[in-house]
Amino acid sequence: MTSECLQKARNFEEEHMKRIHPDERPCYHMTGGVGWINDPNGFSLYKGEYHLFYQYHPYSNEWGPMHWGHVKSRDLIAWERLPVVMAPDEDYDKDGCFSGSALELADGKHLIMYTAVQQVAKDDGTTEQFQTQCMALGDGVNYTKYSGNPVISKDQLPKGGLIADFRDPKIWQEEDGTFYSVIVDMLEDGNGAALLYKSTDAFHWEYCAMLDSSDGKLGNMWECPDFFELGQKQLLLVSPMAMKPDGNEFHVGHGTAAIIGAYDKKTYTFTREYVHAIDSGIDFYAPQTTVTPDGRRVMIGWMQAWTNSKFVPEGVKYFGQLSVPRELTMRGGRLIQNPVRELENYRGELAAYTDVPVSKEVSLKGVSGRVLDMTVHIHMDESPAAADTSEGKQSFNSFMIKLACGGEYYTSLCYTPGTSTLRMDRSHSGYLYDIVHSRDIKVTPRDGELKLRILLDRYSMEVFINDGEQAASLTLYTPQSADGITFCAEGAARISVEKYELRFPF
Ligand code: FRU
């Protein structure tokens, strides 16, 4: 049965969505119907279609009592909007239906596992927060919360675990039929931990082990975990809060980390080997993965930074976008991310240039736009007269691409071989708030070039460096009329460019 609270959200969305013209949204990045969204949730294949939910507060552009919004797709690019599926309408989740995941059960039902939030008033006038794990079952459109909720609560926490920050279950099923869930928790000692639970029926859960913890080094609380095998390694993805800066790898505050290691399934022992950032840009958090029918592991993230999220640009009618779905592989010990290959089905006209010499600012015919898929190869030339850099001798000191460029506006990517850095900078994108606008990313040319695949989609830019070795995302709210692209170098650079228009018939 649809509760009053859920019906209200559905009605509100339907009525208010009308005032947002499709041109005011990105073409292939998901946004909420109206209002605010954050983390992707319940990313799963159900009856042959991809279902994707998201943390949703339809009533304003700010975070508020969390609902779950819902879309589905056949190809991860064209999404169909479905009614809101969950509202905070039970005692145990009255303060929010927080993040979680989903999977298809053998009996054909779609199972959601999410975190219920409940603030309980105490006798001394303060409140205590309870975060418990709950289930909901549905048919791909309508979902009913399980009558036995919550299914994991305080008494199933390990010693030292706190119920106030115990959330974001990621559920999966192993071949032998056993269900597992990795859930993050804040421990009494101030560390975040990833806890493993198991169940034979998905409703009765047993604590197995602590897989890993922040250990005073990788932030404090962790959020939105994922745990899977990829390319002979085991990966634990987490979004740590309150990180300390670490060179150019991690910046202060909220971050994303791929913890790469080995896993012994029998003893539930995860052995961490090394860690690197998942996305080195400004706006990316809380990613979640699923597996396609042909076996590809695909990840999608919230394309927004928490810290900047209170600064909603003027005139924006909804707030929050999800990243492009990214195919994950392993190469050279790193997590490799590339846009899902389905995006290529939407490629239109190609403008291609080979070995273009660049010094003063130039534009290339056919290379412009705000919805595109462009690869720029910056060739690493060596000439006797070239300047010495750590990468050898280069005939340029820096090379800059300006995008979403027009009038006073541009967003830039600037490669400096001497410091091996790529700086992404949106200071001139039209944002009028003093928030984070640039990031320096350590990059290394491969096979004589630095290769940048750049996706633009009206209000965002995602960059995939060296065939997905690194990724960096940012949102940009520049007027759409600013659609120029220019290239320039301090010195003499040589580039090749393939730029595809992207066309969406929906
Ligand atoms: C991460 C997060 C989750 C939580 C959700 C609440 O962005 O803080 O830990 O479940 O957002 O909206």
Coordinates of C-alpha atoms and ligand atoms in Angstrom, one line a residue:
M1 CA 0.0 0.0 0.0
T2 CA 1.2 3.5 -0.8
S3 CA 1.6 5.6 2.3
E4 CA 0.4 9.2 2.5
C5 CA 4.0 10.3 2.7
L6 CA 5.0 8.4 -0.4
Q7 CA 2.0 9.5 -2.3
K8 CA 2.7 13.1 -1.4
A9 CA 6.2 12.8 -2.8
R10 CA 5.0 11.2 -6.0
N11 CA 2.3 13.9 -6.5
F12 CA 4.8 16.6 -5.8
E13 CA 7.3 15.2 -8.3
E14 CA 4.7 14.9 -11.0
E15 CA 3.4 18.4 -10.6
H16 CA 6.7 20.2 -10.2
M17 CA 8.7 18.2 -12.9
K18 CA 6.7 20.1 -15.5
R19 CA 8.5 23.3 -14.9
I20 CA 11.8 21.8 -15.9
H21 CA 12.4 21.7 -19.6
P22 CA 14.4 18.8 -20.9
D23 CA 17.0 21.3 -22.2
E24 CA 17.6 22.4 -18.7
R25 CA 18.9 18.9 -17.8
P26 CA 21.9 17.0 -18.9
C27 CA 21.3 14.5 -21.8
Y28 CA 22.9 11.3 -20.5
H29 CA 23.6 12.0 -16.9
M30 CA 20.9 11.2 -14.4
T31 CA 19.2 13.9 -12.4
G32 CA 16.3 13.7 -10.0
G33 CA 12.8 14.5 -11.1
V34 CA 12.8 17.6 -9.0
G35 CA 14.7 18.8 -5.9
W36 CA 17.8 17.3 -4.5
I37 CA 19.6 14.0 -5.1
N38 CA 22.7 12.4 -3.7
D39 CA 24.1 8.8 -3.7
P40 CA 23.1 6.3 -6.4
N41 CA 21.3 3.4 -4.7
G42 CA 20.1 -0.1 -5.6
F43 CA 22.0 -0.2 -8.9
S44 CA 21.0 -3.7 -10.2
L45 CA 19.8 -5.7 -13.1
Y46 CA 16.2 -6.8 -12.6
K47 CA 14.2 -8.7 -15.2
G48 CA 16.7 -7.8 -17.9
E49 CA 16.7 -4.0 -17.2
Y50 CA 19.0 -1.8 -15.2
H51 CA 17.3 -0.3 -12.2
L52 CA 18.8 2.7 -10.5
F53 CA 17.6 4.4 -7.4
Y54 CA 19.0 7.5 -5.7
Q55 CA 18.9 9.4 -2.4
Y56 CA 16.1 11.9 -3.0
H57 CA 14.6 15.0 -1.3
P58 CA 12.1 16.2 -3.9
Y59 CA 10.8 19.2 -2.0
S60 CA 13.9 21.4 -2.2
N61 CA 17.4 21.7 -3.6
E62 CA 18.8 20.8 -0.3
W63 CA 19.3 17.5 1.5
G64 CA 16.3 16.6 3.7
P65 CA 14.4 13.5 4.9
M66 CA 15.6 10.9 2.4
H67 CA 13.3 9.2 0.0
W68 CA 14.4 6.9 -2.8
G69 CA 13.9 8.1 -6.4
H70 CA 13.9 5.5 -9.3
V71 CA 14.8 5.2 -12.9
K72 CA 15.4 2.2 -15.2
S73 CA 17.3 1.7 -18.5
R74 CA 18.0 -1.0 -21.1
D75 CA 21.4 0.4 -22.0
L76 CA 22.7 2.5 -19.1
I77 CA 22.3 5.7 -21.1
A78 CA 18.6 6.2 -21.9
W79 CA 16.8 6.3 -18.5
E80 CA 13.1 6.1 -17.9
R81 CA 11.8 7.9 -14.8
L82 CA 9.6 5.8 -12.5
P83 CA 7.6 6.8 -9.4
V84 CA 9.4 7.4 -6.1
V85 CA 9.7 4.0 -4.3
M86 CA 10.3 4.8 -0.7
A87 CA 9.5 7.6 1.7
P88 CA 10.4 7.9 5.4
D89 CA 7.0 6.6 6.5
E90 CA 7.7 4.0 9.2
D91 CA 8.7 4.6 12.8
Y92 CA 12.1 2.9 12.3
D93 CA 12.9 5.1 9.2
K94 CA 11.0 8.2 10.0
D95 CA 14.2 10.3 9.8
G96 CA 15.3 8.9 6.4
C97 CA 15.6 6.0 4.1
F98 CA 19.4 6.2 3.6
S99 CA 21.6 4.5 1.0
G100 CA 21.5 0.9 0.1
S101 CA 21.5 -1.6 -2.7
A102 CA 19.3 -4.2 -4.5
L103 CA 19.3 -7.5 -6.2
E104 CA 16.9 -9.9 -8.0
L105 CA 15.7 -12.8 -5.9
A106 CA 15.2 -16.3 -7.3
D107 CA 11.4 -15.9 -6.8
G108 CA 11.4 -12.9 -9.2
K109 CA 11.1 -10.2 -6.6
H110 CA 13.4 -7.2 -6.5
L111 CA 15.0 -6.9 -3.0
I112 CA 16.2 -3.6 -1.6
M113 CA 18.4 -3.4 1.4
Y114 CA 18.7 0.1 2.9
T115 CA 19.5 2.0 6.1
A116 CA 16.6 3.2 8.2
V117 CA 17.3 6.3 10.3
Q118 CA 15.4 7.0 13.5
Q119 CA 16.1 9.8 16.0
V120 CA 14.9 8.8 19.5
A121 CA 14.4 11.4 22.2
K122 CA 16.1 10.6 25.5
D123 CA 15.0 11.5 29.0
D124 CA 17.9 14.0 29.3
G125 CA 16.5 16.0 26.4
T126 CA 19.1 14.9 23.8
T127 CA 18.4 12.5 21.0
E128 CA 20.0 9.3 20.0
Q129 CA 20.3 8.2 16.4
F130 CA 19.7 4.6 15.4
Q131 CA 20.8 3.5 11.9
T132 CA 19.5 0.0 11.2
Q133 CA 19.4 -2.2 8.1
C134 CA 16.0 -2.8 6.5
M135 CA 14.5 -4.6 3.5
A136 CA 11.8 -3.8 0.9
L137 CA 10.4 -6.0 -1.8
G138 CA 9.1 -4.9 -5.2
D139 CA 8.2 -5.6 -8.7
G140 CA 10.3 -3.0 -10.4
V141 CA 7.7 -0.2 -9.8
N142 CA 6.1 -0.6 -6.4
Y143 CA 8.0 -1.7 -3.3
T144 CA 6.7 -2.8 0.2
K145 CA 8.8 -2.6 3.3
Y146 CA 9.4 -5.9 4.9
S147 CA 7.2 -6.5 8.0
G148 CA 10.2 -7.9 10.0
N149 CA 12.3 -4.7 9.7
P150 CA 14.8 -3.9 10.9
V151 CA 16.8 -7.0 9.9
I152 CA 20.2 -5.9 11.4
S153 CA 20.3 -3.7 14.4
K154 CA 22.3 -2.8 17.5
D155 CA 22.7 -6.3 18.9
Q156 CA 24.4 -7.5 15.7
L157 CA 27.1 -5.0 15.8
P158 CA 30.6 -6.2 16.8
K159 CA 32.2 -4.9 20.0
G160 CA 33.1 -1.2 19.7
G161 CA 30.6 -0.6 16.9
L162 CA 28.2 2.3 17.1
I163 CA 24.6 2.3 16.0
A164 CA 24.5 6.0 15.3
D165 CA 26.6 5.6 12.2
F166 CA 25.9 2.2 10.8
R167 CA 24.8 2.4 7.2
D168 CA 24.9 1.9 3.4
P169 CA 24.5 -1.9 3.0
K170 CA 25.8 -3.4 -0.3
I171 CA 24.2 -6.8 -0.8
W172 CA 25.2 -9.5 -3.2
Q173 CA 24.7 -13.3 -3.6
E174 CA 27.4 -15.8 -4.1
E175 CA 27.1 -18.8 -6.4
D176 CA 26.3 -21.2 -3.5
G177 CA 23.2 -19.0 -2.8
T178 CA 24.5 -17.3 0.3
F179 CA 23.8 -13.6 0.6
Y180 CA 26.4 -11.2 1.9
S181 CA 26.3 -7.6 2.8
V182 CA 29.1 -5.1 3.5
I183 CA 28.0 -2.3 5.8
V184 CA 30.0 0.6 7.1
D185 CA 30.2 1.6 10.7
M186 CA 31.8 4.2 13.0
L187 CA 33.7 2.6 15.8
E188 CA 34.1 3.9 19.3
D189 CA 37.8 4.6 18.6
G190 CA 36.8 7.1 15.9
N191 CA 37.6 4.8 12.9
G192 CA 35.3 3.9 10.1
A193 CA 35.0 0.1 9.4
A194 CA 33.6 -2.1 6.7
L195 CA 31.7 -5.0 8.3
L196 CA 30.7 -8.2 6.6
Y197 CA 27.3 -10.0 7.3
K198 CA 25.9 -13.1 5.8
S199 CA 22.5 -14.7 5.4
T200 CA 21.0 -17.8 3.9
D201 CA 17.6 -16.2 3.1
A202 CA 18.4 -12.4 2.8
F203 CA 16.3 -11.6 5.9
H204 CA 18.1 -13.2 8.8
W205 CA 21.7 -11.9 9.1
E206 CA 24.8 -12.9 11.0
Y207 CA 27.9 -10.9 11.6
C208 CA 31.0 -12.4 10.0
A209 CA 34.0 -10.1 10.2
M210 CA 35.5 -6.6 10.0
L211 CA 37.0 -6.5 6.5
D212 CA 39.0 -3.3 7.0
S213 CA 39.0 0.0 8.8
S214 CA 40.3 3.5 8.3
D215 CA 42.9 3.0 11.0
G216 CA 43.5 6.7 11.6
K217 CA 44.8 7.1 8.1
L218 CA 42.0 6.8 5.6
G219 CA 39.6 9.4 7.0
N220 CA 37.3 8.6 9.9
M221 CA 33.8 7.4 9.0
W222 CA 33.5 5.5 5.8
E223 CA 30.4 5.7 3.6
C224 CA 28.9 3.7 0.8
P225 CA 31.1 0.5 0.5
D226 CA 31.2 -1.9 -2.3
F227 CA 33.2 -5.2 -2.3
F228 CA 34.0 -7.4 -5.3
E229 CA 36.6 -9.3 -7.2
L230 CA 38.1 -7.8 -10.3
G231 CA 41.1 -8.9 -12.4
Q232 CA 42.4 -11.3 -9.8
K233 CA 42.2 -8.7 -7.0
Q234 CA 39.6 -8.0 -4.4
L235 CA 38.4 -4.4 -4.2
L236 CA 36.8 -2.6 -1.4
L237 CA 35.5 0.8 -2.5
V238 CA 34.7 3.3 0.2
S239 CA 33.9 7.0 0.4
P240 CA 35.8 8.2 3.5
M241 CA 34.9 11.4 5.4
A242 CA 37.4 13.8 7.0
M243 CA 40.4 12.6 5.0
K244 CA 43.8 14.2 5.4
P245 CA 45.6 15.4 2.3
D246 CA 48.1 13.1 0.8
G247 CA 50.2 14.7 -2.0
N248 CA 47.9 14.9 -5.0
E249 CA 46.3 11.6 -4.3
F250 CA 43.8 12.5 -1.6
H251 CA 42.6 16.0 -0.7
V252 CA 41.2 17.1 2.7
G253 CA 37.6 16.2 3.5
H254 CA 35.3 13.7 1.7
G255 CA 37.1 11.5 -0.8
T256 CA 36.8 8.2 -2.6
A257 CA 39.2 5.3 -2.3
A258 CA 39.7 2.0 -4.1
I259 CA 41.3 -0.3 -1.5
I260 CA 42.9 -3.1 -3.4
G261 CA 44.0 -6.4 -1.9
A262 CA 43.4 -10.1 -1.6
Y263 CA 40.4 -11.9 0.0
D264 CA 40.1 -15.3 1.6
K265 CA 36.4 -16.2 1.4
K266 CA 36.7 -19.0 3.8
T267 CA 38.0 -17.0 6.7
Y268 CA 36.5 -13.6 5.6
T269 CA 39.9 -12.1 5.6
F270 CA 40.6 -9.1 3.4
T271 CA 44.3 -8.2 3.2
R272 CA 44.8 -4.6 2.0
E273 CA 47.7 -4.2 -0.4
Y274 CA 47.4 -0.6 -1.6
V275 CA 44.9 2.3 -2.0
H276 CA 44.3 4.9 -4.6
A277 CA 41.7 7.6 -5.3
I278 CA 38.8 6.6 -7.5
D279 CA 38.1 10.0 -8.9
S280 CA 40.6 12.9 -8.6
G281 CA 38.3 15.7 -9.7
I282 CA 36.0 17.9 -7.7
D283 CA 32.6 16.3 -7.9
F284 CA 32.4 12.5 -7.3
Y285 CA 31.3 10.5 -4.3
A286 CA 29.5 7.4 -3.0
P287 CA 29.9 5.2 -6.1
Q288 CA 28.2 1.8 -6.4
T289 CA 28.6 -1.0 -8.9
T290 CA 26.6 -3.7 -10.6
V291 CA 27.4 -6.4 -13.1
T292 CA 26.0 -6.5 -16.7
P293 CA 24.6 -9.7 -18.3
D294 CA 27.9 -9.9 -20.3
G295 CA 29.9 -9.8 -17.1
R296 CA 31.1 -6.2 -17.0
R297 CA 31.4 -4.5 -13.6
V298 CA 29.9 -1.0 -14.0
M299 CA 30.1 1.8 -11.5
I300 CA 28.1 5.0 -11.1
G301 CA 28.7 7.8 -8.6
W302 CA 27.1 10.9 -7.3
M303 CA 28.7 13.7 -9.3
Q304 CA 28.8 16.3 -6.6
A305 CA 31.0 17.1 -3.6
W306 CA 29.3 17.3 -0.2
T307 CA 31.3 20.3 0.8
N308 CA 30.1 22.4 -2.1
S309 CA 26.6 21.1 -2.1
K310 CA 25.2 24.0 -0.1
F311 CA 26.1 26.4 -2.9
V312 CA 23.5 25.7 -5.5
P313 CA 24.0 28.0 -8.5
E314 CA 21.4 30.6 -9.0
G315 CA 18.5 29.6 -11.2
V316 CA 19.1 25.8 -11.0
K317 CA 15.8 24.0 -10.8
Y318 CA 17.0 20.7 -9.4
F319 CA 20.3 19.8 -7.8
G320 CA 22.6 16.8 -8.1
Q321 CA 23.7 14.6 -11.0
L322 CA 25.0 11.1 -11.3
S323 CA 28.2 10.3 -13.2
V324 CA 28.3 8.4 -16.5
P325 CA 28.2 4.7 -15.8
R326 CA 31.8 3.5 -16.0
E327 CA 33.2 0.1 -16.9
L328 CA 35.7 -1.1 -14.5
T329 CA 38.8 -3.3 -15.2
M330 CA 42.2 -3.7 -13.6
R331 CA 45.5 -2.8 -15.4
G332 CA 48.9 -2.4 -13.9
G333 CA 47.4 -2.9 -10.4
R334 CA 45.1 0.1 -10.8
L335 CA 41.3 0.3 -11.1
I336 CA 40.6 1.4 -14.7
Q337 CA 37.4 3.3 -15.4
N338 CA 36.0 4.0 -18.9
P339 CA 32.6 5.2 -19.9
V340 CA 30.3 2.3 -20.7
R341 CA 30.7 1.3 -24.3
E342 CA 26.9 1.8 -24.9
L343 CA 27.7 5.5 -25.0
E344 CA 29.4 5.0 -28.3
N345 CA 26.0 4.1 -29.9
Y346 CA 25.1 7.7 -29.5
R347 CA 28.1 9.1 -31.3
G348 CA 27.3 11.4 -34.2
E349 CA 29.6 13.3 -36.5
L350 CA 33.3 13.0 -36.0
A351 CA 35.8 15.9 -36.3
A352 CA 39.3 14.4 -36.4
Y353 CA 42.7 16.0 -36.5
T354 CA 46.2 14.5 -36.5
D355 CA 49.5 16.1 -35.5
V356 CA 48.2 19.6 -35.2
P357 CA 51.0 22.0 -34.0
V358 CA 49.7 24.2 -31.2
S359 CA 51.3 27.3 -29.6
K360 CA 49.0 30.4 -29.5
E361 CA 45.4 29.8 -28.7
V362 CA 43.6 28.0 -31.6
S363 CA 40.2 26.4 -32.2
L364 CA 39.6 23.6 -34.6
K365 CA 36.7 23.6 -37.0
G366 CA 34.0 21.2 -35.8
V367 CA 35.5 21.0 -32.3
S368 CA 33.0 22.7 -30.0
G369 CA 29.9 21.9 -28.1
R370 CA 28.6 21.1 -24.6
V371 CA 27.4 17.5 -25.3
L372 CA 30.3 15.5 -26.7
D373 CA 32.9 12.8 -26.4
M374 CA 36.3 14.0 -27.3
T375 CA 39.8 12.5 -27.0
V376 CA 42.8 14.7 -27.1
H377 CA 46.3 13.2 -27.5
I378 CA 49.1 15.5 -26.3
H379 CA 52.2 14.1 -28.0
M380 CA 55.4 14.2 -26.0
D381 CA 57.9 15.5 -28.5
E382 CA 61.6 15.6 -27.9
S383 CA 63.7 18.1 -29.7
P384 CA 67.2 19.3 -29.0
A385 CA 65.9 22.8 -28.2
A386 CA 63.2 21.5 -25.9
A387 CA 63.0 22.4 -22.2
D388 CA 64.0 19.9 -19.6
T389 CA 61.2 18.4 -17.5
S390 CA 60.9 15.3 -15.4
E391 CA 59.3 13.6 -18.4
G392 CA 62.4 14.3 -20.5
K393 CA 62.8 17.2 -22.9
Q394 CA 59.6 18.9 -23.9
S395 CA 59.0 21.6 -26.4
F396 CA 56.3 23.1 -24.3
N397 CA 56.1 24.2 -20.6
S398 CA 52.3 23.9 -20.4
F399 CA 49.4 23.0 -22.6
M400 CA 45.8 24.1 -22.0
I401 CA 42.4 23.1 -23.2
K402 CA 39.6 25.5 -22.6
L403 CA 36.1 24.1 -22.7
A404 CA 32.6 25.6 -22.2
C405 CA 34.3 28.7 -23.5
G406 CA 32.6 31.9 -24.5
G407 CA 32.7 35.6 -23.3
E408 CA 34.0 35.6 -19.8
Y409 CA 33.5 31.9 -19.3
Y410 CA 35.8 28.9 -19.6
T411 CA 36.7 25.7 -17.7
S412 CA 40.3 24.5 -18.3
L413 CA 42.5 21.5 -18.2
C414 CA 46.2 22.5 -18.1
Y415 CA 49.0 20.0 -18.4
T416 CA 52.4 21.0 -17.0
P417 CA 55.0 18.4 -17.9
G418 CA 57.6 19.9 -15.5
T419 CA 55.5 19.1 -12.5
S420 CA 53.6 16.2 -14.1
T421 CA 50.3 17.7 -13.2
L422 CA 47.0 18.2 -14.9
R423 CA 45.0 21.0 -13.3
M424 CA 41.3 21.1 -13.8
D425 CA 39.9 24.5 -13.1
R426 CA 36.4 25.9 -13.2
S427 CA 37.1 29.3 -11.5
H428 CA 35.8 31.0 -14.7
S429 CA 32.8 28.7 -15.2
G430 CA 30.3 31.2 -13.8
Y431 CA 30.1 29.9 -10.2
L432 CA 29.9 32.9 -7.9
Y433 CA 30.8 31.1 -4.7
D434 CA 34.2 30.8 -3.1
I435 CA 34.2 27.0 -3.1
V436 CA 36.7 24.4 -4.4
H437 CA 37.2 25.2 -8.1
S438 CA 40.4 23.4 -9.0
R439 CA 42.4 20.3 -8.5
D440 CA 45.9 19.2 -9.4
I441 CA 46.2 15.6 -10.6
K442 CA 49.5 13.8 -10.9
V443 CA 49.6 12.3 -14.4
T444 CA 52.2 10.3 -16.4
P445 CA 52.3 10.2 -20.1
R446 CA 52.1 6.7 -21.6
D447 CA 53.6 5.5 -24.9
G448 CA 54.7 9.1 -25.8
E449 CA 51.4 10.8 -25.1
L450 CA 49.0 12.1 -22.5
K451 CA 45.6 10.9 -23.6
L452 CA 42.5 12.7 -22.3
R453 CA 39.0 11.5 -23.1
I454 CA 36.6 14.3 -22.2
L455 CA 32.9 13.9 -21.8
L456 CA 30.8 17.0 -21.7
D457 CA 27.1 16.9 -21.0
R458 CA 25.8 20.5 -20.6
Y459 CA 26.4 20.8 -16.8
S460 CA 29.4 18.6 -16.3
M461 CA 32.8 17.4 -17.5
E462 CA 34.3 14.0 -16.9
V463 CA 37.9 13.3 -17.9
F464 CA 39.4 9.8 -18.4
I465 CA 43.2 9.9 -18.4
N466 CA 45.3 7.4 -20.3
D467 CA 42.5 5.0 -21.2
G468 CA 40.9 5.2 -17.8
E469 CA 44.0 5.0 -15.6
Q470 CA 42.6 8.0 -13.7
A471 CA 39.2 9.8 -13.8
A472 CA 38.3 13.3 -12.8
S473 CA 34.8 14.8 -12.7
L474 CA 33.3 18.2 -12.1
T475 CA 30.0 20.0 -12.5
L476 CA 29.8 23.3 -14.3
Y477 CA 26.8 25.6 -14.5
T478 CA 28.1 27.8 -17.4
P479 CA 25.4 29.2 -19.7
Q480 CA 25.0 26.8 -22.6
S481 CA 25.8 29.5 -25.2
A482 CA 29.5 29.2 -24.0
D483 CA 30.3 26.2 -26.2
G484 CA 33.7 26.9 -27.5
I485 CA 36.8 24.8 -27.2
T486 CA 40.4 26.1 -27.6
F487 CA 43.9 24.7 -27.3
C488 CA 47.0 26.6 -26.5
A489 CA 50.6 25.9 -25.4
E490 CA 53.4 27.8 -23.8
G491 CA 56.0 26.7 -26.2
A492 CA 55.2 24.3 -29.1
A493 CA 52.9 21.3 -28.6
R494 CA 51.6 18.8 -31.0
I495 CA 48.1 17.2 -30.6
S496 CA 45.7 14.9 -32.2
V497 CA 42.0 15.2 -31.6
E498 CA 38.9 13.0 -32.2
K499 CA 35.7 14.7 -31.3
Y500 CA 32.3 13.1 -31.6
E501 CA 29.0 14.8 -31.3
L502 CA 26.7 12.9 -29.0
R503 CA 23.1 12.7 -30.1
F504 CA 20.2 11.5 -28.1
P505 CA 16.9 10.7 -29.7
F506 CA 15.1 10.7 -26.3
Ligands
FRU1 C1 26.8 9.5 1.6 C2 25.7 9.5 2.6 C3 25.4 8.0 3.1 C4 24.0 8.1 3.6 C5 23.4 9.1 2.6 C6 22.4 10.0 3.2 O1 26.7 10.5 0.7 O2 26.0 10.3 3.7 O3 26.3 7.6 4.0 O4 23.4 6.9 3.6 O5 24.4 9.9 2.1 O6 21.7 10.7 2.3

